[in-house]
């Protein structure tokens, strides 16, 4: 400490600067608000729940603004969002599947045969239909006798 | 502060041991507990569930000491505020990359140091003045700064610090005001201890000369 003895003697080590009143408390509050805002935005970007938190401040996404949807989106945890998307996807798949089954139930073979009783087919048309059915004569006989 | 004699130094050491014992711990255990506290904070910082709370503690613990470090570098309160915010924002963003190899305080100081360097080099390139004119403009700033309460000698000291290159300025501030060890400064600045000692010695000479010419 000897080499700066002269400076010490003349100027000392006192702090000539000061801060506005309550600065450090306000600083802490403002900073943590910014960080929590940045963390929520980065959460919205993350799609896989198992990944480690990137915690990067996405300045560009601050343009999401303060719309009610954006606020709701930001406040809901990412796990709940993924769960909601999965529930919607499963419901939609079930709906489509059941719709398909329902239309088949409305159109059974016997119904088709009953309707076709009043129609007349040519021999050629009958041959094509029988070939496409992949049934032999015995099976066809069984089918027709059951239908009656 | 007058340098202590050997006898006084030993007395001081005995007093420090007594003081540590008053806290109910031995000297070694006292510093171990501080190290444990830092390790605990670092562990909590890496857990996404507790990171926010842990970081809040870090900000409370280090914001003041970082503020004064930056303030002595750049003098202006508003600039210091911006740099301090940037430092913590970058620390938050870079938490994943902090593995606890260095102390938390060292890591934060390093970020603050780099922020100051970037700021000062940007400021320098923006100014279209020569070195002499730089001194004059800094002097004028301090005189009119409402958040500067120092006397004439302190103003001269601050002005002379402002004439130092950024790295040398940082070294001088950490050594003179904060009394950090050269080894710690070396970790922050990334320069060898020998180079730091030389840098500090030159900084002291420049400042003494600056003050002598004006007092």
Coordinates of C-alpha atoms in Angstrom, one line a residue:
Chain A
X1 CA 0.0 0.0 0.0
X2 CA 3.0 2.3 0.1
X3 CA 3.1 3.3 -3.6
X4 CA -0.3 5.0 -3.5
X5 CA 0.5 6.7 -0.1
X6 CA 0.5 10.2 -1.7
X7 CA -2.9 9.7 -3.3
X8 CA -4.2 8.3 0.0
X9 CA -2.9 11.3 1.8
X10 CA -4.4 13.9 -0.5
X11 CA -7.7 12.2 -1.6
X12 CA -8.4 9.4 0.7
X13 CA -10.7 6.5 -0.1
X14 CA -14.0 8.2 0.6
X15 CA -16.9 7.7 -1.8
X16 CA -17.8 11.1 -3.3
X17 CA -20.7 9.6 -5.3
X18 CA -24.3 9.2 -4.2
X19 CA -27.4 7.6 -5.5
X20 CA -31.0 8.8 -5.6
X21 CA -32.9 7.8 -2.5
X22 CA -34.2 4.2 -2.4
X23 CA -32.3 3.4 -5.6
X24 CA -31.1 0.0 -4.7
X25 CA -34.6 -1.2 -3.6
X26 CA -36.2 0.1 -6.7
X27 CA -33.4 -1.3 -8.8
X28 CA -34.0 -4.8 -7.4
X29 CA -37.7 -4.6 -8.0
X30 CA -37.5 -3.3 -11.5
X31 CA -34.9 -5.8 -12.5
X32 CA -36.8 -8.8 -11.1
X33 CA -39.9 -7.6 -13.0
X34 CA -38.0 -7.4 -16.2
X35 CA -36.5 -10.9 -15.6
X36 CA -39.9 -12.5 -14.8
X37 CA -41.3 -10.9 -17.9
X38 CA -38.5 -12.2 -20.0
X39 CA -38.8 -15.7 -18.4
X40 CA -42.5 -15.9 -19.2
X41 CA -41.9 -15.0 -22.9
X42 CA -39.2 -17.6 -23.2
X43 CA -41.5 -20.2 -21.5
X44 CA -44.0 -19.5 -24.3
X45 CA -41.4 -20.4 -26.9
X46 CA -40.5 -23.7 -25.3
X47 CA -42.4 -26.7 -26.7
X48 CA -40.8 -29.7 -25.0
X49 CA -41.4 -30.0 -21.2
X50 CA -38.3 -32.0 -20.5
X51 CA -35.8 -29.4 -21.8
X52 CA -33.7 -27.3 -19.4
X53 CA -35.0 -23.7 -19.0
X54 CA -33.4 -21.5 -21.6
X55 CA -34.3 -18.4 -19.7
X56 CA -33.3 -16.1 -22.6
X57 CA -34.9 -12.7 -22.8
X58 CA -36.7 -12.7 -26.2
X59 CA -36.9 -9.0 -26.9
X60 CA -38.7 -9.6 -30.1
X61 CA -41.6 -11.3 -28.4
X62 CA -42.3 -8.3 -26.3
X63 CA -44.4 -7.3 -29.3
X64 CA -47.0 -9.8 -28.0
X65 CA -48.1 -6.8 -26.0
X66 CA -50.6 -6.7 -23.3
X67 CA -53.7 -8.2 -25.0
X68 CA -55.8 -10.3 -22.7
X69 CA -55.0 -13.4 -24.7
X70 CA -51.3 -12.8 -24.5
X71 CA -51.5 -12.2 -20.8
X72 CA -53.5 -15.4 -20.3
X73 CA -51.1 -17.3 -22.5
X74 CA -48.1 -16.0 -20.6
X75 CA -49.6 -16.7 -17.2
X76 CA -50.6 -20.4 -17.9
X77 CA -47.9 -23.0 -17.3
X78 CA -46.5 -24.7 -20.4
X79 CA -47.5 -28.1 -19.1
X80 CA -51.2 -27.1 -18.9
X81 CA -50.9 -25.7 -22.5
X82 CA -49.5 -29.0 -23.8
X83 CA -52.2 -31.0 -21.9
X84 CA -54.9 -28.8 -23.4
X85 CA -53.6 -29.3 -27.0
X86 CA -53.5 -33.1 -26.4
X87 CA -57.0 -33.2 -25.1
X88 CA -58.3 -31.3 -28.1
X89 CA -56.3 -33.6 -30.5
X90 CA -57.6 -36.8 -28.9
X91 CA -61.2 -35.5 -28.9
X92 CA -61.0 -34.6 -32.6
X93 CA -59.6 -38.0 -33.5
X94 CA -62.4 -39.8 -31.6
X95 CA -65.0 -37.6 -33.3
X96 CA -63.7 -38.3 -36.8
X97 CA -63.4 -42.0 -36.1
X98 CA -67.0 -42.3 -34.7
X99 CA -68.3 -40.3 -37.6
X100 CA -66.8 -42.9 -40.0
X101 CA -68.2 -45.8 -38.0
X102 CA -71.6 -44.2 -37.9
X103 CA -71.8 -43.8 -41.7
X104 CA -70.9 -47.5 -42.2
X105 CA -73.6 -48.6 -39.7
X106 CA -76.1 -46.7 -41.8
X107 CA -75.2 -48.6 -44.9
X108 CA -75.1 -52.4 -44.2
X109 CA -74.9 -54.9 -46.9
X110 CA -78.5 -56.1 -46.3
X111 CA -79.7 -52.6 -46.8
X112 CA -77.8 -52.3 -50.0
X113 CA -79.1 -55.6 -51.2
X114 CA -82.7 -54.6 -50.4
X115 CA -82.3 -51.4 -52.3
X116 CA -80.8 -53.1 -55.2
X117 CA -83.7 -55.6 -55.5
X118 CA -85.7 -53.1 -57.5
X119 CA -82.8 -52.3 -59.9
X120 CA -82.0 -54.3 -63.0
X121 CA -78.4 -55.1 -63.9
X122 CA -77.1 -56.4 -67.2
X123 CA -75.1 -59.7 -67.3
X124 CA -71.9 -57.8 -67.9
X125 CA -72.5 -55.6 -64.8
X126 CA -73.3 -58.6 -62.7
X127 CA -70.0 -60.3 -63.8
X128 CA -68.0 -57.2 -62.9
X129 CA -69.6 -56.9 -59.5
X130 CA -69.1 -60.6 -58.7
X131 CA -65.4 -60.5 -59.8
X132 CA -64.8 -57.4 -57.6
X133 CA -66.5 -59.0 -54.6
X134 CA -63.9 -61.8 -54.5
X135 CA -66.5 -64.3 -53.5
X136 CA -67.1 -67.8 -55.1
X137 CA -70.5 -69.2 -56.1
X138 CA -71.1 -71.0 -52.8
X139 CA -70.4 -67.8 -50.8
X140 CA -72.6 -65.8 -53.0
X141 CA -75.4 -68.3 -52.6
X142 CA -75.0 -68.1 -48.8
X143 CA -75.0 -64.3 -48.9
X144 CA -78.1 -64.1 -51.0
X145 CA -80.1 -66.7 -49.0
X146 CA -79.2 -64.9 -45.8
X147 CA -80.3 -61.6 -47.2
X148 CA -83.7 -63.0 -48.0
Chain B
X1 CA -4.8 4.4 6.4
X2 CA -1.4 3.9 7.9
X3 CA 0.3 0.6 7.1
X4 CA 0.4 -1.7 10.2
X5 CA 3.6 -2.9 11.9
X6 CA 4.3 -6.6 12.3
X7 CA 3.2 -6.5 15.9
X8 CA 0.0 -4.6 15.0
X9 CA -0.6 -7.1 12.2
X10 CA -0.5 -10.1 14.6
X11 CA -2.8 -8.3 17.0
X12 CA -5.2 -7.7 14.2
X13 CA -5.1 -11.5 13.3
X14 CA -5.9 -12.4 16.9
X15 CA -8.8 -10.0 16.9
X16 CA -10.2 -11.5 13.7
X17 CA -10.0 -15.0 15.3
X18 CA -11.8 -13.7 18.3
X19 CA -14.5 -12.0 16.2
X20 CA -15.1 -15.2 14.2
X21 CA -15.3 -17.2 17.5
X22 CA -18.0 -14.8 18.7
X23 CA -20.2 -16.0 15.8
X24 CA -19.9 -19.4 17.3
X25 CA -17.6 -20.8 14.6
X26 CA -13.9 -21.3 14.2
X27 CA -12.0 -19.1 11.7
X28 CA -11.8 -21.9 9.1
X29 CA -15.4 -23.0 9.6
X30 CA -16.6 -19.4 9.3
X31 CA -15.2 -19.1 5.8
X32 CA -16.3 -22.6 5.0
X33 CA -19.8 -21.6 5.8
X34 CA -19.6 -18.7 3.5
X35 CA -18.4 -21.0 0.7
X36 CA -21.2 -23.4 1.5
X37 CA -23.7 -20.5 1.2
X38 CA -22.4 -19.7 -2.2
X39 CA -22.5 -23.3 -3.3
X40 CA -26.1 -23.5 -2.1
X41 CA -27.0 -20.4 -4.2
X42 CA -25.3 -21.8 -7.3
X43 CA -27.1 -25.1 -6.9
X44 CA -30.4 -23.3 -6.6
X45 CA -29.6 -21.2 -9.6
X46 CA -29.3 -24.3 -11.7
X47 CA -32.7 -25.6 -10.6
X48 CA -35.5 -24.0 -12.7
X49 CA -37.9 -24.2 -9.8
X50 CA -35.7 -22.1 -7.4
X51 CA -33.7 -20.1 -9.9
X52 CA -35.7 -17.0 -9.8
X53 CA -35.7 -16.8 -6.0
X54 CA -32.0 -17.6 -5.9
X55 CA -31.2 -14.9 -8.5
X56 CA -33.2 -12.4 -6.5
X57 CA -30.9 -13.1 -3.6
X58 CA -27.9 -12.7 -5.8
X59 CA -29.1 -9.3 -7.0
X60 CA -29.7 -8.1 -3.4
X61 CA -26.3 -9.3 -2.4
X62 CA -24.1 -8.0 -5.2
X63 CA -26.0 -5.1 -6.8
X64 CA -24.6 -2.4 -4.5
X65 CA -21.0 -3.5 -4.7
X66 CA -21.2 -3.9 -8.5
X67 CA -22.9 -0.5 -8.7
X68 CA -20.0 1.3 -7.0
X69 CA -17.4 -0.6 -9.1
X70 CA -19.1 0.5 -12.3
X71 CA -19.8 4.0 -11.0
X72 CA -16.2 4.6 -10.4
X73 CA -15.5 3.5 -13.9
X74 CA -18.0 5.6 -15.7
X75 CA -18.8 8.3 -13.2
X76 CA -22.4 9.0 -14.4
X77 CA -25.3 7.5 -12.4
X78 CA -27.6 6.9 -15.4
X79 CA -24.9 5.1 -17.4
X80 CA -24.1 3.1 -14.3
X81 CA -27.7 2.1 -13.9
X82 CA -27.9 0.9 -17.5
X83 CA -24.7 -1.1 -17.2
X84 CA -25.7 -2.7 -14.0
X85 CA -29.0 -3.8 -15.4
X86 CA -27.2 -5.2 -18.5
X87 CA -24.8 -7.0 -16.2
X88 CA -27.6 -8.8 -14.3
X89 CA -29.6 -9.5 -17.4
X90 CA -26.6 -11.1 -19.1
X91 CA -25.9 -13.0 -15.9
X92 CA -29.5 -14.3 -15.9
X93 CA -29.4 -15.2 -19.5
X94 CA -26.0 -17.0 -19.1
X95 CA -26.8 -18.9 -15.9
X96 CA -26.8 -22.2 -17.7
X97 CA -23.2 -21.6 -18.8
X98 CA -22.0 -20.9 -15.2
X99 CA -20.7 -24.1 -13.8
X100 CA -19.3 -22.8 -10.5
X101 CA -15.7 -23.1 -11.6
X102 CA -15.1 -19.5 -10.4
X103 CA -16.7 -17.7 -7.5
X104 CA -20.1 -16.2 -8.2
X105 CA -18.8 -12.7 -7.4
X106 CA -15.8 -13.2 -9.7
X107 CA -18.2 -14.3 -12.5
X108 CA -20.4 -11.2 -12.0
X109 CA -17.5 -8.9 -11.9
X110 CA -16.2 -10.3 -15.1
X111 CA -19.6 -9.6 -16.8
X112 CA -19.6 -6.1 -15.4
X113 CA -16.1 -5.6 -16.5
X114 CA -16.9 -6.6 -20.1
X115 CA -20.0 -4.4 -20.1
X116 CA -17.9 -1.4 -19.0
X117 CA -15.2 -2.1 -21.6
X118 CA -17.8 -2.3 -24.4
X119 CA -19.5 0.9 -23.1
X120 CA -16.3 2.8 -22.8
X121 CA -15.0 1.8 -26.2
X122 CA -18.3 2.7 -27.8
X123 CA -18.3 6.0 -26.0
X124 CA -14.7 6.7 -27.2
X125 CA -15.6 5.9 -30.8
X126 CA -18.6 8.2 -30.6
X127 CA -16.6 11.1 -29.4
X128 CA -14.8 13.0 -32.1
X129 CA -12.4 14.6 -29.6
X130 CA -8.7 14.2 -28.9
X131 CA -7.4 12.8 -25.6
X132 CA -6.8 16.2 -24.1
X133 CA -10.4 17.2 -24.9
X134 CA -11.6 14.0 -23.3
X135 CA -10.1 15.2 -20.0
X136 CA -11.8 18.5 -20.2
X137 CA -15.2 17.1 -21.0
X138 CA -15.1 14.6 -18.1
X139 CA -14.0 17.4 -15.7
X140 CA -17.0 19.5 -16.7
X141 CA -19.4 16.6 -16.2
X142 CA -18.4 15.9 -12.6
X143 CA -18.7 19.5 -11.6
X144 CA -22.3 19.7 -12.8
X145 CA -23.2 16.1 -11.6
X146 CA -25.9 16.4 -8.9
X147 CA -24.9 12.9 -7.6
X148 CA -21.3 13.9 -6.9
X149 CA -20.6 15.3 -3.5
X150 CA -16.8 15.1 -3.3
X151 CA -14.3 17.9 -2.6
X152 CA -11.8 19.3 -5.1
X153 CA -9.2 16.6 -4.4
X154 CA -11.7 13.8 -4.8
X155 CA -12.9 15.4 -8.0
X156 CA -9.3 15.5 -9.3
X157 CA -8.8 11.9 -8.3
X158 CA -11.9 10.8 -10.2
X159 CA -10.9 12.9 -13.2
X160 CA -7.5 11.4 -13.3
X161 CA -9.0 7.9 -13.1
X162 CA -11.0 8.9 -16.1
X163 CA -7.9 9.5 -18.1
X164 CA -6.7 5.9 -17.7
X165 CA -7.3 3.3 -20.3
X166 CA -10.3 1.1 -19.4
X167 CA -8.5 -2.0 -18.2
X168 CA -6.0 0.0 -16.2
X169 CA -8.9 2.0 -14.7
X170 CA -10.6 -1.2 -13.6
X171 CA -7.4 -2.6 -12.1
X172 CA -6.8 0.6 -10.2
X173 CA -10.3 0.8 -8.8
X174 CA -10.4 -2.8 -7.7
X175 CA -7.0 -2.5 -6.0
X176 CA -7.2 1.0 -4.5
X177 CA -10.8 1.3 -3.5
X178 CA -11.8 -2.4 -3.0
X179 CA -8.4 -3.7 -1.9
X180 CA -8.8 -6.9 -3.8
X181 CA -5.9 -9.2 -4.1
X182 CA -4.0 -9.4 -7.4
X183 CA -5.0 -13.1 -7.8
X184 CA -8.7 -12.2 -7.7
X185 CA -8.2 -9.3 -10.1
X186 CA -6.4 -11.6 -12.4
X187 CA -9.4 -14.0 -12.5
X188 CA -11.7 -11.1 -13.3
X189 CA -9.6 -9.3 -15.9
X190 CA -7.8 -12.3 -17.4
X191 CA -4.3 -10.8 -17.0
X192 CA -1.3 -12.2 -15.2
X193 CA -0.5 -11.0 -11.7
X194 CA 2.8 -9.6 -12.8
X195 CA 1.2 -7.6 -15.5
X196 CA -1.4 -6.3 -13.1
X197 CA 1.2 -5.2 -10.6
X198 CA 3.0 -3.3 -13.4
X199 CA -0.3 -1.8 -14.6
X200 CA -1.3 -0.7 -11.1
X201 CA 2.1 0.9 -10.5
X202 CA 1.9 2.9 -13.8
X203 CA -1.7 3.9 -12.9
X204 CA -0.6 5.3 -9.5
X205 CA 2.2 7.3 -11.1
X206 CA -0.1 8.8 -13.7
X207 CA -2.7 9.8 -11.1
X208 CA -0.1 11.3 -8.8
X209 CA 1.3 13.3 -11.6
X210 CA -2.2 14.5 -12.7
X211 CA -3.1 15.6 -9.1
X212 CA 0.3 17.3 -8.5
X213 CA -0.1 19.4 -11.6
X214 CA -3.5 20.7 -10.5
X215 CA -3.2 21.0 -6.7

